[in-house]
Short mmCIF file of N, CA and C in Angstrom, two decimals:
data_model
loop_
_atom_site.label_atom_id
_atom_site.label_comp_id
_atom_site.label_asym_id
_atom_site.label_seq_id
_atom_site.Cartn_x
_atom_site.Cartn_y
_atom_site.Cartn_z
N MET A 1 -25.50 -67.78 169.30
CA MET A 1 -24.12 -67.11 169.29
C MET A 1 -23.57 -66.81 168.44
N ASN A 2 -22.86 -65.85 168.34
CA ASN A 2 -21.60 -65.70 167.34
C ASN A 2 -20.43 -66.34 167.71
N LEU A 3 -19.90 -67.04 166.69
CA LEU A 3 -18.78 -67.75 167.34
C LEU A 3 -17.16 -66.83 167.74
N SER A 4 -17.51 -65.76 167.49
CA SER A 4 -16.60 -65.00 167.56
C SER A 4 -16.52 -64.99 169.21
N TYR A 5 -17.46 -64.87 169.79
CA TYR A 5 -17.75 -64.48 170.97
C TYR A 5 -16.88 -65.27 171.93
N LEU A 6 -16.21 -66.34 171.23
CA LEU A 6 -15.51 -67.59 172.20
C LEU A 6 -14.23 -67.27 171.78
N VAL A 7 -14.07 -66.79 170.56
CA VAL A 7 -12.64 -66.75 170.32
C VAL A 7 -11.49 -66.13 171.23
N GLY A 8 -10.53 -66.31 171.49
CA GLY A 8 -9.73 -66.31 172.47
C GLY A 8 -9.42 -67.37 173.50
N VAL A 9 -8.85 -66.80 175.09
CA VAL A 9 -8.89 -67.91 175.83
C VAL A 9 -9.72 -67.33 176.93
N TRP A 10 -9.47 -69.01 177.25
CA TRP A 10 -10.65 -69.22 178.30
C TRP A 10 -9.73 -69.90 179.59
N TYR A 11 -9.81 -69.42 180.71
CA TYR A 11 -9.42 -70.14 182.19
C TYR A 11 -10.38 -70.79 182.75
N ILE A 12 -10.20 -72.09 182.96
CA ILE A 12 -10.86 -73.19 183.78
C ILE A 12 -10.54 -72.57 184.83
N VAL A 13 -11.82 -72.23 185.81
CA VAL A 13 -11.70 -72.27 187.09
C VAL A 13 -12.21 -72.97 188.16
N PHE A 14 -13.49 -73.63 187.35
CA PHE A 14 -13.88 -74.61 188.14
C PHE A 14 -13.91 -76.17 187.21
N SER A 15 -14.18 -76.95 188.23
CA SER A 15 -13.96 -78.39 186.99
C SER A 15 -14.48 -79.55 187.93
N ASN A 16 -15.39 -80.65 187.58
CA ASN A 16 -14.98 -82.11 187.85
C ASN A 16 -14.45 -83.08 187.04
N PHE A 17 -13.76 -82.25 186.12
CA PHE A 17 -12.76 -83.06 184.72
C PHE A 17 -11.74 -83.59 185.36
N PRO A 18 -11.38 -85.27 185.76
CA PRO A 18 -10.31 -85.18 186.54
C PRO A 18 -8.95 -84.55 186.09
N MET A 19 -8.52 -84.54 184.96
CA MET A 19 -7.58 -84.02 184.41
C MET A 19 -7.19 -82.91 185.08
N TRP A 20 -7.84 -82.08 185.38
CA TRP A 20 -7.83 -80.70 186.02
C TRP A 20 -7.99 -80.74 187.63
N THR A 21 -8.39 -81.77 187.97
CA THR A 21 -9.13 -81.75 189.61
C THR A 21 -7.92 -82.68 190.28
N LYS A 22 -7.02 -83.36 189.67
CA LYS A 22 -6.44 -84.40 190.25
C LYS A 22 -4.83 -83.47 190.80
N GLY A 23 -4.43 -82.28 190.23
CA GLY A 23 -3.78 -81.33 190.69
C GLY A 23 -2.30 -81.25 189.64
N ASP A 24 -2.33 -82.30 188.91
CA ASP A 24 -0.50 -82.64 187.71
C ASP A 24 -0.59 -81.53 187.09
N LYS A 25 -1.95 -80.96 186.50
CA LYS A 25 -1.56 -80.22 185.39
C LYS A 25 -2.26 -78.74 186.07
N LEU A 26 -1.68 -77.67 185.65
CA LEU A 26 -1.91 -76.69 186.09
C LEU A 26 -2.01 -75.84 185.18
N ASN A 27 -2.71 -74.71 185.55
CA ASN A 27 -3.02 -73.48 184.87
C ASN A 27 -3.91 -73.59 183.16
N PRO A 28 -5.16 -74.38 183.18
CA PRO A 28 -5.32 -74.84 182.08
C PRO A 28 -6.12 -73.53 181.65
N THR A 29 -5.83 -73.73 180.19
CA THR A 29 -6.89 -72.83 179.62
C THR A 29 -7.35 -73.31 177.83
N PHE A 30 -8.57 -72.81 177.61
CA PHE A 30 -8.92 -73.15 176.15
C PHE A 30 -8.60 -71.94 175.47
N ASN A 31 -8.23 -72.10 174.14
CA ASN A 31 -7.41 -71.10 173.09
C ASN A 31 -8.10 -71.17 171.78
N TYR A 32 -9.15 -70.54 171.89
CA TYR A 32 -9.90 -70.60 170.13
C TYR A 32 -9.88 -69.71 169.34
N GLN A 33 -9.69 -69.71 167.88
CA GLN A 33 -9.69 -69.26 167.03
C GLN A 33 -10.80 -69.87 166.09
N MET A 34 -11.60 -68.64 165.51
CA MET A 34 -12.24 -69.22 164.38
C MET A 34 -11.60 -69.59 163.10
N LYS A 35 -12.04 -70.86 162.66
CA LYS A 35 -11.15 -71.08 161.32
C LYS A 35 -12.57 -72.12 160.53
N SER A 36 -11.94 -71.82 158.95
CA SER A 36 -12.55 -72.51 157.94
C SER A 36 -11.85 -74.16 157.86
N LYS A 37 -12.92 -75.06 158.17
CA LYS A 37 -12.28 -76.45 157.80
C LYS A 37 -13.11 -77.35 156.79
N ASN A 38 -13.02 -77.57 155.53
CA ASN A 38 -13.68 -78.08 154.76
C ASN A 38 -15.08 -77.31 154.50
N GLY A 39 -15.23 -76.12 154.50
CA GLY A 39 -16.24 -75.24 154.28
C GLY A 39 -17.25 -75.26 155.26
N ILE A 40 -16.55 -75.88 156.10
CA ILE A 40 -17.51 -75.08 157.85
C ILE A 40 -16.40 -74.21 158.23
N ILE A 41 -17.32 -73.19 158.95
CA ILE A 41 -16.53 -72.73 159.97
C ILE A 41 -16.64 -72.84 161.16
N GLY A 42 -16.22 -73.19 161.88
CA GLY A 42 -15.37 -73.60 163.67
C GLY A 42 -14.42 -73.10 164.29
N LEU A 43 -14.14 -73.47 165.23
CA LEU A 43 -12.83 -73.10 166.22
C LEU A 43 -11.87 -74.15 166.20
N SER A 44 -10.69 -73.84 165.62
CA SER A 44 -9.58 -74.37 166.28
C SER A 44 -8.81 -74.41 167.39
N ASP A 45 -8.56 -75.25 168.12
CA ASP A 45 -8.77 -75.51 169.66
C ASP A 45 -7.60 -75.78 170.28
N GLU A 46 -6.61 -74.95 171.04
CA GLU A 46 -5.74 -75.37 171.73
C GLU A 46 -5.66 -75.35 173.61
N VAL A 47 -5.87 -76.46 174.25
CA VAL A 47 -6.07 -76.55 175.46
C VAL A 47 -4.44 -76.33 175.88
N LYS A 48 -4.02 -75.47 176.52
CA LYS A 48 -2.70 -75.44 177.28
C LYS A 48 -2.77 -75.40 179.06
N PHE A 49 -1.75 -75.99 179.29
CA PHE A 49 -1.55 -76.31 180.83
C PHE A 49 -0.05 -76.73 180.80
N LEU A 50 0.23 -76.26 181.98
CA LEU A 50 1.74 -76.81 182.80
C LEU A 50 1.72 -78.07 183.45
N LYS A 51 2.68 -78.90 182.98
CA LYS A 51 2.74 -80.53 183.62
C LYS A 51 4.64 -80.68 184.15
N ASN A 52 4.47 -80.60 185.43
CA ASN A 52 6.03 -80.26 185.83
C ASN A 52 6.50 -79.18 185.56
N GLY A 53 6.01 -78.42 185.22
CA GLY A 53 6.56 -77.03 185.05
C GLY A 53 6.66 -76.49 183.59
N LYS A 54 6.42 -77.45 182.94
CA LYS A 54 6.64 -77.07 181.33
C LYS A 54 5.45 -77.31 180.77
N PRO A 55 5.41 -75.93 179.78
CA PRO A 55 4.00 -75.93 178.82
C PRO A 55 3.67 -77.38 177.96
N LYS A 56 2.28 -77.56 177.98
CA LYS A 56 1.70 -79.15 177.32
C LYS A 56 0.59 -78.28 176.48
N SER A 57 0.35 -78.75 175.58
CA SER A 57 -0.84 -78.96 174.98
C SER A 57 -1.62 -79.89 173.92
N ILE A 58 -3.29 -79.57 174.11
CA ILE A 58 -3.78 -80.91 173.06
C ILE A 58 -4.08 -79.62 171.64
N LYS A 59 -4.13 -80.00 171.31
CA LYS A 59 -4.98 -79.06 169.73
C LYS A 59 -6.05 -80.36 169.05
N GLY A 60 -6.99 -79.23 168.62
CA GLY A 60 -8.00 -80.05 168.38
C GLY A 60 -9.23 -79.22 167.39
N TRP A 61 -10.14 -79.69 166.92
CA TRP A 61 -11.24 -78.74 166.18
C TRP A 61 -12.26 -78.99 166.45
N ASP A 62 -13.31 -77.82 166.95
CA ASP A 62 -14.38 -78.04 167.25
C ASP A 62 -15.57 -77.39 166.29
N LYS A 63 -16.60 -78.63 165.61
CA LYS A 63 -17.12 -78.09 164.49
C LYS A 63 -18.57 -78.06 165.19
N PRO A 64 -19.31 -76.59 164.83
CA PRO A 64 -20.42 -76.41 165.74
C PRO A 64 -21.68 -77.36 164.83
N LEU A 65 -22.64 -78.08 166.12
CA LEU A 65 -23.57 -79.01 165.29
C LEU A 65 -24.77 -78.32 165.53
N ASN A 66 -24.81 -76.80 166.17
CA ASN A 66 -26.09 -76.48 165.87
C ASN A 66 -26.21 -75.00 165.02
N GLN A 67 -27.27 -74.30 164.84
CA GLN A 67 -27.18 -72.89 164.25
C GLN A 67 -26.79 -71.89 165.36
N GLU A 68 -26.92 -72.29 166.59
CA GLU A 68 -26.61 -71.47 167.78
C GLU A 68 -25.57 -71.37 168.28
N ASN A 69 -24.61 -72.19 167.55
CA ASN A 69 -23.07 -72.32 168.15
C ASN A 69 -23.17 -72.52 169.50
N THR A 70 -23.73 -73.35 170.08
CA THR A 70 -23.74 -74.12 171.31
C THR A 70 -23.41 -75.19 171.83
N LYS A 71 -23.25 -76.09 170.82
CA LYS A 71 -23.33 -77.28 170.97
C LYS A 71 -22.34 -77.98 169.80
N PHE A 72 -21.19 -78.89 170.00
CA PHE A 72 -19.96 -78.86 169.23
C PHE A 72 -19.49 -80.22 169.35
N THR A 73 -19.09 -80.97 168.39
CA THR A 73 -17.89 -82.03 168.28
C THR A 73 -16.56 -81.65 168.39
N TRP A 74 -15.85 -82.30 169.14
CA TRP A 74 -14.20 -81.56 168.96
C TRP A 74 -13.85 -83.12 168.67
N ARG A 75 -12.77 -82.84 167.45
CA ARG A 75 -11.81 -83.97 167.40
C ARG A 75 -10.76 -83.72 167.33
N GLY A 76 -9.26 -84.38 168.27
CA GLY A 76 -8.47 -84.40 168.20
C GLY A 76 -7.37 -84.00 167.00
N SER A 77 -6.28 -83.44 167.11
CA SER A 77 -5.26 -83.44 165.81
C SER A 77 -4.30 -84.20 166.05
N GLY A 78 -3.26 -84.54 165.06
CA GLY A 78 -2.37 -85.52 165.19
C GLY A 78 -2.87 -86.48 165.72
N ILE A 79 -1.88 -87.11 166.54
CA ILE A 79 -2.64 -88.90 166.86
C ILE A 79 -3.39 -88.84 167.94
N LEU A 80 -4.05 -87.39 168.28
CA LEU A 80 -5.54 -87.82 168.96
C LEU A 80 -6.77 -87.32 167.73
N PHE A 81 -6.22 -87.73 166.53
CA PHE A 81 -7.53 -87.73 165.46
C PHE A 81 -8.42 -88.49 165.48
N PHE A 82 -8.32 -89.63 165.87
CA PHE A 82 -9.17 -90.48 166.25
C PHE A 82 -10.23 -90.26 167.67
N THR A 83 -9.66 -89.45 168.37
CA THR A 83 -10.53 -88.80 169.58
C THR A 83 -11.74 -87.93 169.16
N LYS A 84 -12.44 -88.24 169.48
CA LYS A 84 -13.95 -87.34 169.46
C LYS A 84 -14.51 -87.19 171.18
N SER A 85 -15.16 -86.21 171.03
CA SER A 85 -15.99 -85.73 172.22
C SER A 85 -16.86 -84.43 171.71
N LYS A 86 -18.19 -84.91 172.39
CA LYS A 86 -19.64 -83.48 172.31
C LYS A 86 -19.18 -82.92 173.24
N TRP A 87 -19.71 -81.44 173.45
CA TRP A 87 -19.41 -80.47 174.35
C TRP A 87 -20.42 -79.75 174.27
N GLU A 88 -21.12 -78.81 175.24
CA GLU A 88 -21.90 -77.69 174.75
C GLU A 88 -21.88 -76.75 175.70
N ILE A 89 -22.31 -75.46 175.51
CA ILE A 89 -22.34 -74.22 176.35
C ILE A 89 -23.32 -74.08 176.85
N ILE A 90 -24.08 -74.30 178.24
CA ILE A 90 -25.32 -74.40 178.56
C ILE A 90 -25.32 -73.12 179.23
N PHE A 91 -24.35 -72.48 179.55
CA PHE A 91 -25.03 -70.91 180.17
C PHE A 91 -23.41 -70.04 179.68
N MET A 92 -24.08 -68.88 179.08
CA MET A 92 -22.81 -67.72 179.15
C MET A 92 -23.03 -66.23 179.66
N SER A 93 -22.67 -66.11 180.56
CA SER A 93 -22.85 -64.82 181.19
C SER A 93 -23.87 -63.57 180.37
N ASP A 94 -24.43 -62.52 180.72
CA ASP A 94 -24.74 -61.33 180.10
C ASP A 94 -23.23 -60.66 179.11
N ASP A 95 -22.53 -60.74 180.18
CA ASP A 95 -21.08 -59.53 179.49
C ASP A 95 -20.49 -60.89 178.84
N ARG A 96 -20.57 -62.23 178.71
CA ARG A 96 -19.93 -62.71 177.95
C ARG A 96 -18.16 -62.98 178.55
N ASN A 97 -18.18 -62.77 179.85
CA ASN A 97 -16.81 -62.98 180.77
C ASN A 97 -16.47 -64.28 181.50
N TRP A 98 -17.74 -65.01 181.43
CA TRP A 98 -17.55 -66.49 181.73
C TRP A 98 -18.81 -67.87 181.40
N MET A 99 -18.45 -68.51 181.21
CA MET A 99 -19.44 -69.22 181.07
C MET A 99 -19.46 -70.71 181.77
N ILE A 100 -20.73 -71.71 181.28
CA ILE A 100 -20.55 -73.10 181.69
C ILE A 100 -20.50 -74.24 180.56
N ILE A 101 -19.76 -74.93 181.04
CA ILE A 101 -19.50 -75.80 179.49
C ILE A 101 -19.93 -77.41 180.03
N HIS A 102 -20.51 -78.01 179.56
CA HIS A 102 -20.81 -79.54 179.81
C HIS A 102 -20.06 -80.60 179.06
N PHE A 103 -19.69 -81.75 179.28
CA PHE A 103 -19.14 -82.39 177.98
C PHE A 103 -19.61 -83.48 178.36
N GLU A 104 -19.72 -84.70 177.33
CA GLU A 104 -20.31 -85.87 177.42
C GLU A 104 -18.97 -87.04 177.49
N LYS A 105 -19.94 -88.09 178.32
CA LYS A 105 -18.72 -89.16 178.69
C LYS A 105 -18.27 -89.50 177.19
N THR A 106 -17.15 -89.90 177.36
CA THR A 106 -16.46 -90.60 175.94
C THR A 106 -15.71 -91.73 176.50
N MET A 107 -14.81 -92.82 175.83
CA MET A 107 -14.11 -94.21 176.04
C MET A 107 -13.17 -93.59 177.36
N PHE A 108 -12.26 -92.53 177.04
CA PHE A 108 -11.67 -92.16 177.59
C PHE A 108 -11.73 -91.69 178.85
N THR A 109 -12.91 -90.51 179.28
CA THR A 109 -13.13 -89.30 179.77
C THR A 109 -14.82 -89.47 180.16
N PRO A 110 -14.82 -88.99 181.66
CA PRO A 110 -16.39 -88.89 182.18
C PRO A 110 -17.12 -87.85 182.02
N GLU A 111 -18.28 -87.67 181.74
CA GLU A 111 -18.84 -86.47 181.83
C GLU A 111 -18.69 -85.27 182.64
N GLY A 112 -19.02 -83.80 182.58
CA GLY A 112 -18.53 -83.35 183.43
C GLY A 112 -18.88 -82.12 182.85
N TYR A 113 -18.09 -80.95 183.83
CA TYR A 113 -18.73 -79.41 183.50
C TYR A 113 -17.27 -78.87 183.98
N ASP A 114 -17.00 -77.76 183.24
CA ASP A 114 -15.83 -76.82 183.43
C ASP A 114 -16.84 -75.11 183.57
N VAL A 115 -16.62 -74.37 184.63
CA VAL A 115 -16.57 -72.94 184.24
C VAL A 115 -15.35 -71.97 183.91
N VAL A 116 -15.74 -71.77 183.01
CA VAL A 116 -14.17 -70.81 182.46
C VAL A 116 -14.38 -69.60 182.53
N CYS A 117 -13.66 -68.75 182.50
CA CYS A 117 -13.55 -66.76 182.35
C CYS A 117 -12.52 -66.72 181.41
N ARG A 118 -12.80 -65.38 181.24
CA ARG A 118 -11.98 -64.81 180.53
C ARG A 118 -10.51 -64.00 181.45
N ASN A 119 -10.66 -63.70 182.49
CA ASN A 119 -10.17 -63.12 183.24
C ASN A 119 -10.09 -64.07 184.56
N PRO A 120 -9.26 -64.68 185.09
CA PRO A 120 -9.02 -65.38 186.13
C PRO A 120 -9.17 -64.61 187.29
N ASN A 121 -8.02 -63.54 187.28
CA ASN A 121 -8.10 -62.33 188.38
C ASN A 121 -9.46 -61.83 188.95
N GLU A 122 -10.49 -62.24 188.13
CA GLU A 122 -11.73 -61.30 188.50
C GLU A 122 -12.66 -62.08 188.88
N ILE A 123 -12.36 -63.69 189.09
CA ILE A 123 -13.16 -64.71 189.47
C ILE A 123 -14.33 -64.65 190.83
N LEU A 124 -13.29 -63.58 191.50
CA LEU A 124 -14.28 -63.35 192.65
C LEU A 124 -15.38 -62.39 192.69
N LYS A 125 -15.06 -61.44 191.47
CA LYS A 125 -16.26 -60.73 191.09
C LYS A 125 -17.96 -61.31 190.67
N TYR A 126 -17.23 -62.50 190.09
CA TYR A 126 -18.35 -63.56 189.52
C TYR A 126 -18.96 -64.77 190.50
N ARG A 127 -18.13 -65.20 191.39
CA ARG A 127 -18.54 -66.20 192.26
C ARG A 127 -19.71 -66.22 192.85
N ASP A 128 -20.28 -65.09 193.04
CA ASP A 128 -21.74 -65.43 193.83
C ASP A 128 -22.51 -65.91 192.46
N GLU A 129 -22.57 -65.26 191.66
CA GLU A 129 -23.17 -65.10 190.01
C GLU A 129 -23.20 -66.65 189.44
N ILE A 130 -21.74 -67.21 189.82
CA ILE A 130 -21.70 -68.63 189.00
C ILE A 130 -22.23 -69.55 190.08
N ASN A 131 -22.07 -69.68 191.49
CA ASN A 131 -22.78 -70.31 192.31
C ASN A 131 -24.18 -70.17 192.10
N ARG A 132 -24.87 -69.21 192.04
CA ARG A 132 -25.97 -69.02 191.86
C ARG A 132 -26.53 -69.95 190.97
N LYS A 133 -25.72 -69.81 189.59
CA LYS A 133 -26.19 -70.53 188.45
C LYS A 133 -26.00 -72.17 188.32
N LEU A 134 -25.33 -72.18 188.90
CA LEU A 134 -24.58 -73.53 189.38
C LEU A 134 -25.53 -74.31 190.28
N SER A 135 -26.16 -73.73 191.08
CA SER A 135 -27.09 -74.37 191.75
C SER A 135 -28.19 -74.14 191.24
N GLU A 136 -28.75 -73.38 190.48
CA GLU A 136 -30.16 -73.26 189.53
C GLU A 136 -29.80 -74.33 188.40
N LEU A 137 -28.90 -74.86 187.87
CA LEU A 137 -28.68 -75.87 187.04
C LEU A 137 -28.31 -77.33 187.71
N LYS A 138 -28.47 -77.11 188.79
CA LYS A 138 -28.50 -78.32 189.78
C LYS A 138 -27.25 -78.84 189.90
N ILE A 139 -25.57 -78.37 189.57
CA ILE A 139 -24.50 -78.59 189.19
C ILE A 139 -23.92 -78.83 190.47
N SER A 140 -23.38 -79.50 190.89
CA SER A 140 -22.22 -79.47 192.16
C SER A 140 -21.01 -80.60 192.22
N ASP A 141 -19.98 -80.27 193.32
CA ASP A 141 -18.99 -80.93 193.19
C ASP A 141 -17.79 -80.70 192.19
N LEU A 142 -17.97 -79.28 191.87
CA LEU A 142 -17.05 -78.91 190.91
C LEU A 142 -15.66 -78.05 192.14
N GLN A 143 -14.40 -78.62 191.56
CA GLN A 143 -13.68 -77.87 192.49
C GLN A 143 -12.91 -76.74 191.77
N GLU A 144 -12.44 -75.55 192.64
CA GLU A 144 -11.65 -74.42 192.17
C GLU A 144 -10.77 -75.09 191.44
N ILE A 145 -10.11 -74.54 190.53
CA ILE A 145 -8.96 -74.75 189.74
C ILE A 145 -8.00 -73.56 190.02
N LYS A 146 -7.11 -73.64 190.61
CA LYS A 146 -6.12 -72.56 190.69
C LYS A 146 -5.38 -72.23 189.94
N GLN A 147 -5.20 -70.73 189.13
CA GLN A 147 -4.41 -70.29 188.32
C GLN A 147 -2.86 -69.68 188.33
#
């Protein structure tokens, strides 16, 4: 997969990640830009959300781990520099408007899944296809994340 397919804003619409399911952080998005770091082309990553009505963000760097650009190691920036996690794209729709991401357990977070899409207003259009794919992959217990 070309990394450029990931560039831009992705809205988290379904998840089992406690950070999003607790309900105190709203409108979460992944914001990716292609960037070169130490000679490696990867993704500059900013997770944005609202907490208590105020914009918050977590910045990091996603280093590709395979030639297909579907597996990554995320490393935080700033005070989160020593924080790392691995994640992978396990499915991307043919039109590249939504995808399913799996993230591994870390010292601070459980293993889980996110379904992200380009336009949360179109999620109804994809809901049946998403549910079919989640069932096929035997992924359950995801909660809808309101935008």
